[in-house]
CSV table of C-alpha atoms in Angstrom, one decimal:
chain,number,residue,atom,x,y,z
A,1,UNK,CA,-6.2,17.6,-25.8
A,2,UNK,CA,-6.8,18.9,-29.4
A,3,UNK,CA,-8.9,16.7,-31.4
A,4,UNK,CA,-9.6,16.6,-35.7
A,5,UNK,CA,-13.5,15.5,-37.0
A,6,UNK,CA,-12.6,14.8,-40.5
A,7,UNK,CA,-15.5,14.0,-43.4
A,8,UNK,CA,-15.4,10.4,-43.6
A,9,UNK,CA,-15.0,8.4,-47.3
A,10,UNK,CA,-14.6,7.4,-49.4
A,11,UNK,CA,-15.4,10.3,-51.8
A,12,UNK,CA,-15.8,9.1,-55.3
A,13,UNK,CA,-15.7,12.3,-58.4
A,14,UNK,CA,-15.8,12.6,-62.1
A,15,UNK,CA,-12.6,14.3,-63.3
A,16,UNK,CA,-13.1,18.3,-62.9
A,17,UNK,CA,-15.5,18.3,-60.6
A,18,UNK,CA,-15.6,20.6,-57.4
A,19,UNK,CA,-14.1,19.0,-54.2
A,20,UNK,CA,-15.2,19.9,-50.6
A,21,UNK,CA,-13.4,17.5,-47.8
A,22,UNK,CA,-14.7,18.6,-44.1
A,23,UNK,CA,-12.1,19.2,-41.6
A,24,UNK,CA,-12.9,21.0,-38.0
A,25,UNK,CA,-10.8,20.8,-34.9
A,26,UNK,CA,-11.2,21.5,-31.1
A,27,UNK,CA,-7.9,22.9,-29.8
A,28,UNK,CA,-6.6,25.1,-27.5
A,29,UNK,CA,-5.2,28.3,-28.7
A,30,UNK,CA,-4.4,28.5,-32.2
A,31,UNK,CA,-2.0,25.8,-33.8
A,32,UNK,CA,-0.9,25.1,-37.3
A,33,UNK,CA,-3.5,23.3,-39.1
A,34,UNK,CA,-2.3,20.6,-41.8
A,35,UNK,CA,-3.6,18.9,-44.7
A,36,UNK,CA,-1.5,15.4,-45.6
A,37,UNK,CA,-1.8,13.5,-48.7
A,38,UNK,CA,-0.6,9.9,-48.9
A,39,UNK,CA,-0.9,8.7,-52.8
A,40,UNK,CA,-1.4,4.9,-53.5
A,41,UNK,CA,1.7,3.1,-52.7
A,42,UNK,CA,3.2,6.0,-51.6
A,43,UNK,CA,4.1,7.6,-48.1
A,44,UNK,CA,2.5,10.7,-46.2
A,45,UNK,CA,3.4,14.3,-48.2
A,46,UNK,CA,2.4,17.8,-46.4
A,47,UNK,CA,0.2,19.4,-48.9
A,48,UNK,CA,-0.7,22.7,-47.5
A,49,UNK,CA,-0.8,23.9,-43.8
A,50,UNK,CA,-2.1,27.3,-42.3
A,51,UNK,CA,-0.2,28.9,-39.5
A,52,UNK,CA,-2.4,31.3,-38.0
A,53,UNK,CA,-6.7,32.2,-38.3
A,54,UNK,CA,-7.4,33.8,-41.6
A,55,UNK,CA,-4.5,31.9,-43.2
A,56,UNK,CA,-5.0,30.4,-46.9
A,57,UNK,CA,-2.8,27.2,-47.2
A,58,UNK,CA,-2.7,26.3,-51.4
A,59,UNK,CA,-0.7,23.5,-53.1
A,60,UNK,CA,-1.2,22.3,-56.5
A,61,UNK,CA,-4.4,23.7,-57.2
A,62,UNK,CA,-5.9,22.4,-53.4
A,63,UNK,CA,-7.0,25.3,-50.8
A,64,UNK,CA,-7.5,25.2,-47.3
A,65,UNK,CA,-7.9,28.3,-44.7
A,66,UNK,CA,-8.1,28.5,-41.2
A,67,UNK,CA,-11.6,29.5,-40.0
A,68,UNK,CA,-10.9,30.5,-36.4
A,69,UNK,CA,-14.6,31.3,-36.1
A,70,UNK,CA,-16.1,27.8,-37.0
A,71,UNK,CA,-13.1,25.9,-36.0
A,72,UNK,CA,-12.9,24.5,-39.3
A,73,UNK,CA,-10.3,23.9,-42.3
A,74,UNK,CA,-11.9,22.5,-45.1
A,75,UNK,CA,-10.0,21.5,-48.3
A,76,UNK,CA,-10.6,22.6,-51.6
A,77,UNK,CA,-10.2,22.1,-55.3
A,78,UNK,CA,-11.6,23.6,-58.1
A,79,UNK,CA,-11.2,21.0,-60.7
A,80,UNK,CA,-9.9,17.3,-59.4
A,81,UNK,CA,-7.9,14.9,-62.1
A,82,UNK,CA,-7.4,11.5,-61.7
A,83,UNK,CA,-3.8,11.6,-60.3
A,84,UNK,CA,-5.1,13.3,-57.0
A,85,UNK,CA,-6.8,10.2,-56.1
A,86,UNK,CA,-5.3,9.4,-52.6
A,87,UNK,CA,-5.9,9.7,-49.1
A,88,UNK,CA,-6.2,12.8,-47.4
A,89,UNK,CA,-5.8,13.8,-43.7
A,90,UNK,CA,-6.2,17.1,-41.4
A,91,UNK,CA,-3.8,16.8,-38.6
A,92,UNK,CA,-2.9,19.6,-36.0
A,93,UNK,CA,-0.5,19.4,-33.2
A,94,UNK,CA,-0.8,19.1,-29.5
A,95,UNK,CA,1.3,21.1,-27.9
A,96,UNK,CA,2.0,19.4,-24.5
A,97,UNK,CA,5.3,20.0,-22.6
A,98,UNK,CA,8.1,19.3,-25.2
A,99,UNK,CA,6.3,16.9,-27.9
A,100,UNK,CA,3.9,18.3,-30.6
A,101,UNK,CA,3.3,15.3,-31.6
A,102,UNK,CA,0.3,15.5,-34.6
A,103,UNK,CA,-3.2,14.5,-34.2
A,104,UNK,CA,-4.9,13.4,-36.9
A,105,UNK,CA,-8.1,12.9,-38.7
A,106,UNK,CA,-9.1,9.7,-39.7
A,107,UNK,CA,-8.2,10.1,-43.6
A,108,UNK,CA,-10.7,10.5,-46.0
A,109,UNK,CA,-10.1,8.3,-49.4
A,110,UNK,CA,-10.7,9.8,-52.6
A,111,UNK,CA,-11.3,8.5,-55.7
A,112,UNK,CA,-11.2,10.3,-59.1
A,113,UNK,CA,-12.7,8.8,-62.1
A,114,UNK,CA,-12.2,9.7,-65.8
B,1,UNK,CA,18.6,17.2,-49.7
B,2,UNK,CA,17.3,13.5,-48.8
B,3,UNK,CA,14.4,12.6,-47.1
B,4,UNK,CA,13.5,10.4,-44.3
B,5,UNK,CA,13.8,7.1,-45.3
B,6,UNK,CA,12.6,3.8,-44.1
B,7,UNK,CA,13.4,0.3,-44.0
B,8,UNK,CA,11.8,-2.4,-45.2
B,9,UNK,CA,8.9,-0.9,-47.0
B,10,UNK,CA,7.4,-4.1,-46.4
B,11,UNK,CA,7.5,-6.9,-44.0
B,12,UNK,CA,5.2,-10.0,-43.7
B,13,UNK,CA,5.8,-12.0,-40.2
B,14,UNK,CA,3.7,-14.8,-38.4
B,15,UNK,CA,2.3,-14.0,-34.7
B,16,UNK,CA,5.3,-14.5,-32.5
B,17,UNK,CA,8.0,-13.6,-34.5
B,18,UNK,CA,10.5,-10.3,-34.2
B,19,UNK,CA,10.2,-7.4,-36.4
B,20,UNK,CA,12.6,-4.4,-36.0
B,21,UNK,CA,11.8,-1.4,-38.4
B,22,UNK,CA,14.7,1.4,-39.2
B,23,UNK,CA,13.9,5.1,-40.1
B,24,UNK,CA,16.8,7.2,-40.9
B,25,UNK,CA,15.6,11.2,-40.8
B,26,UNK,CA,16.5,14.3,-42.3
B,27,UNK,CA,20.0,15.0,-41.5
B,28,UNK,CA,20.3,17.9,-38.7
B,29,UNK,CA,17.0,16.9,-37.8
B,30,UNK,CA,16.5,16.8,-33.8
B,31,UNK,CA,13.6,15.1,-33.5
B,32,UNK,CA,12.4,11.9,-34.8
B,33,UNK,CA,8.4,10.7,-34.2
B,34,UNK,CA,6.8,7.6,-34.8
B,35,UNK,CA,3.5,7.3,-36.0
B,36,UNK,CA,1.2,4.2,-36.7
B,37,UNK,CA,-2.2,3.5,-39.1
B,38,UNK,CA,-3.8,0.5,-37.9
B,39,UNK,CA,-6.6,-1.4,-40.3
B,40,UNK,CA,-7.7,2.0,-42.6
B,41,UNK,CA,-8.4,4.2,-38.9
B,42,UNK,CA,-6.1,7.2,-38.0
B,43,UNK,CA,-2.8,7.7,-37.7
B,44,UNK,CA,-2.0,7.7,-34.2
B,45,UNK,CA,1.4,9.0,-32.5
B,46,UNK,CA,3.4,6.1,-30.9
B,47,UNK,CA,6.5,8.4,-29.6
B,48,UNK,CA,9.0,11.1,-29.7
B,49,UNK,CA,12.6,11.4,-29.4
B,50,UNK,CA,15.2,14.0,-29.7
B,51,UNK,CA,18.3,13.8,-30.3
B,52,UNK,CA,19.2,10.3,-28.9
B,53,UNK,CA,16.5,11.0,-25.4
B,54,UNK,CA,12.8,10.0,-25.7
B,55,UNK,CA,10.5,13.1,-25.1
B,56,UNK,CA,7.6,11.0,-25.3
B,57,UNK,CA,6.4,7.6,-25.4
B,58,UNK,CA,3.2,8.0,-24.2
B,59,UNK,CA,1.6,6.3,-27.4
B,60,UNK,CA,3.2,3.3,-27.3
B,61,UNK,CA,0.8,0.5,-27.1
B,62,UNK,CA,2.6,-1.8,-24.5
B,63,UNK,CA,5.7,-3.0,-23.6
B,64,UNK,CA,6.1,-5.3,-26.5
B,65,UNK,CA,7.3,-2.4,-28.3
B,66,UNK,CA,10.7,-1.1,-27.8
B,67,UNK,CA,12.2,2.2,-29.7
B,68,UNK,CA,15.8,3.5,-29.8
B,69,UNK,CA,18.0,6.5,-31.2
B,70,UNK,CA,21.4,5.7,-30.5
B,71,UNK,CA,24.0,8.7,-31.6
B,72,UNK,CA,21.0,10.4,-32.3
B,73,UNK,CA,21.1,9.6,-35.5
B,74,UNK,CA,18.7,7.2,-37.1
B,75,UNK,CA,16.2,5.1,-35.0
B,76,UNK,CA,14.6,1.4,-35.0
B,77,UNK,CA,11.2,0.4,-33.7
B,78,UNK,CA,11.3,-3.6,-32.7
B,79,UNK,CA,8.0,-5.0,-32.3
B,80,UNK,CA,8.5,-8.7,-29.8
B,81,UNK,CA,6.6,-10.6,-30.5
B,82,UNK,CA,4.4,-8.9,-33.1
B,83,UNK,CA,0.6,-9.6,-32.8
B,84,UNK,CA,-2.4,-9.9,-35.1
B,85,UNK,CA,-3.3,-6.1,-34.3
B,86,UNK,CA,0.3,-5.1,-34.6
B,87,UNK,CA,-0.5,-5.0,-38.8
B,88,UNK,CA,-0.9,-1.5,-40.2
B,89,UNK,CA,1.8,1.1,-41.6
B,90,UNK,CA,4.6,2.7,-39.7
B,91,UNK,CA,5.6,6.3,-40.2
B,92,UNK,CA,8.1,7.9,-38.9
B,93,UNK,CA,8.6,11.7,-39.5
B,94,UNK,CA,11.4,14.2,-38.3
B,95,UNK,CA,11.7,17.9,-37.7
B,96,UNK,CA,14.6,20.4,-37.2
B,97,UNK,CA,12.6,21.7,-34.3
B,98,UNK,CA,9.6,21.7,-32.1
B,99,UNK,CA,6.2,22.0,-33.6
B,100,UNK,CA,5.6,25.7,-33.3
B,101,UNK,CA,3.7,28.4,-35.6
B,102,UNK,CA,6.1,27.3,-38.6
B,103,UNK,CA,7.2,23.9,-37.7
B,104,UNK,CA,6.6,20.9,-40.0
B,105,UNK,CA,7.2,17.2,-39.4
B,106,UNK,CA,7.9,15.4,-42.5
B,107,UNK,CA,7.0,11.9,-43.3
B,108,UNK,CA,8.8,8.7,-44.8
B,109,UNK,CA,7.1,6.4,-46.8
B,110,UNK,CA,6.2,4.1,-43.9
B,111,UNK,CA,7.0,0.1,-43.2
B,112,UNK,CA,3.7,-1.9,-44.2
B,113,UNK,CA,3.6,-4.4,-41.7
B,114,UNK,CA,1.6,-7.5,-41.7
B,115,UNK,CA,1.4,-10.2,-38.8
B,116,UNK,CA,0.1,-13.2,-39.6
């Protein structure tokens, strides 16, 4: 089945630095790609997904796009704050019969210091 | 337009004991999932249902959990009786249709369950 390697945490910044979190997959064909967010005390929010290879998911100043080539969909920002502290996971589905049910990473934790 | 909700946000329990947990989904929403984070790991899938039929139970753990849709409406998760490794946070997430190229589940805030 499709499977998610995600950068493991916890990834600890200064406010406006440059954030890179690893995500790469092992799927068959080419499924939707998903980055969640789940802030403290909070549930899981979709933050940006990418339907199709080439596709540039963005959300709130986070990017992601779908690198059919290295199997990868790495996460973005330019400039973090402190509010975008939270956990952060790639998920995909896997498609099998009439359940895409979502696989995902194992969350990487991010923490965002002034 | 309300989201999927879920009920209690939190729930403490000793070893032994019932728990039942309620989500209530997007309304129109055919299918309802059930996901679980245990200890700080993934979030694995437990099941599937649409409408009121289960598509897919497959991650259910063991037969000390026991999920239902009736009406096809909103859905409960009873854990008997919970276990130590049965701590960690529900989420349950609905979508108006199958995941395709488009299709996205979206979450509620999860039950954080702790067994004692």
């Amino acid at each position: 089945g499709n499977s998610v390697t995600q950068m493991e945490g916890p990834v600890t910044l200064s406010e406006e630095a440059f954030l890179t979190i690893n995500c790469t997959y092992t799927a068959t064909g080419y499924p939707s790609l998903f980055w969640y967010v789940q802030y403290p005390g909070e549930g899981l929010q979709l933050l940006l997904k990418a339907t199709k290879a080439d596709d540039k998911g963005s959300n709130k100043g986070f990017e992601a796009t779908y690198r059919k080539e290295t199997t990868s969909f790495h996460l973005e920002k330019g400039s973090v704050q402190v509010s975008d502290s939270a956990v952060y996971f790639c998920a995909l589905p896997n498609y099998g019969g009439a359940t895409n049910k979502l696989i995902f990473g194992t969350g990487t934790l991010l923490a965002v210091q002034p | 337009e309300a989201g999927v909700t879920q009920f209690p946000s939190h729930s403490v329990i000793e070893k032994g004991q019932t728990v039942t947990l309620r989500c209530d989904p997007i309304s129109g929403h055919d299918n309802l999932y059930w996901y679980r984070r245990v200890m700080g790991k993934e979030i694995k899938f437990l099941l599937h249902f649409v409408k009121e039929s289960k598509q897919d139970e497959s991650g259910m753990p063991n037969n000390r959990f026991l999920a239902e849709r009736t009406g096809g409406t909103y859905s409960t998760l009873k854990v008997q009786p919970a276990e130590l490794e049965d701590s960690g946070v529900y989420f349950c997430a609905s979508s108006q249709e199958v995941l395709g190229a488009a299709g996205t589940q979206y979450f509620g805030p999860g039950t954080r369950l702790l067994v004692l």
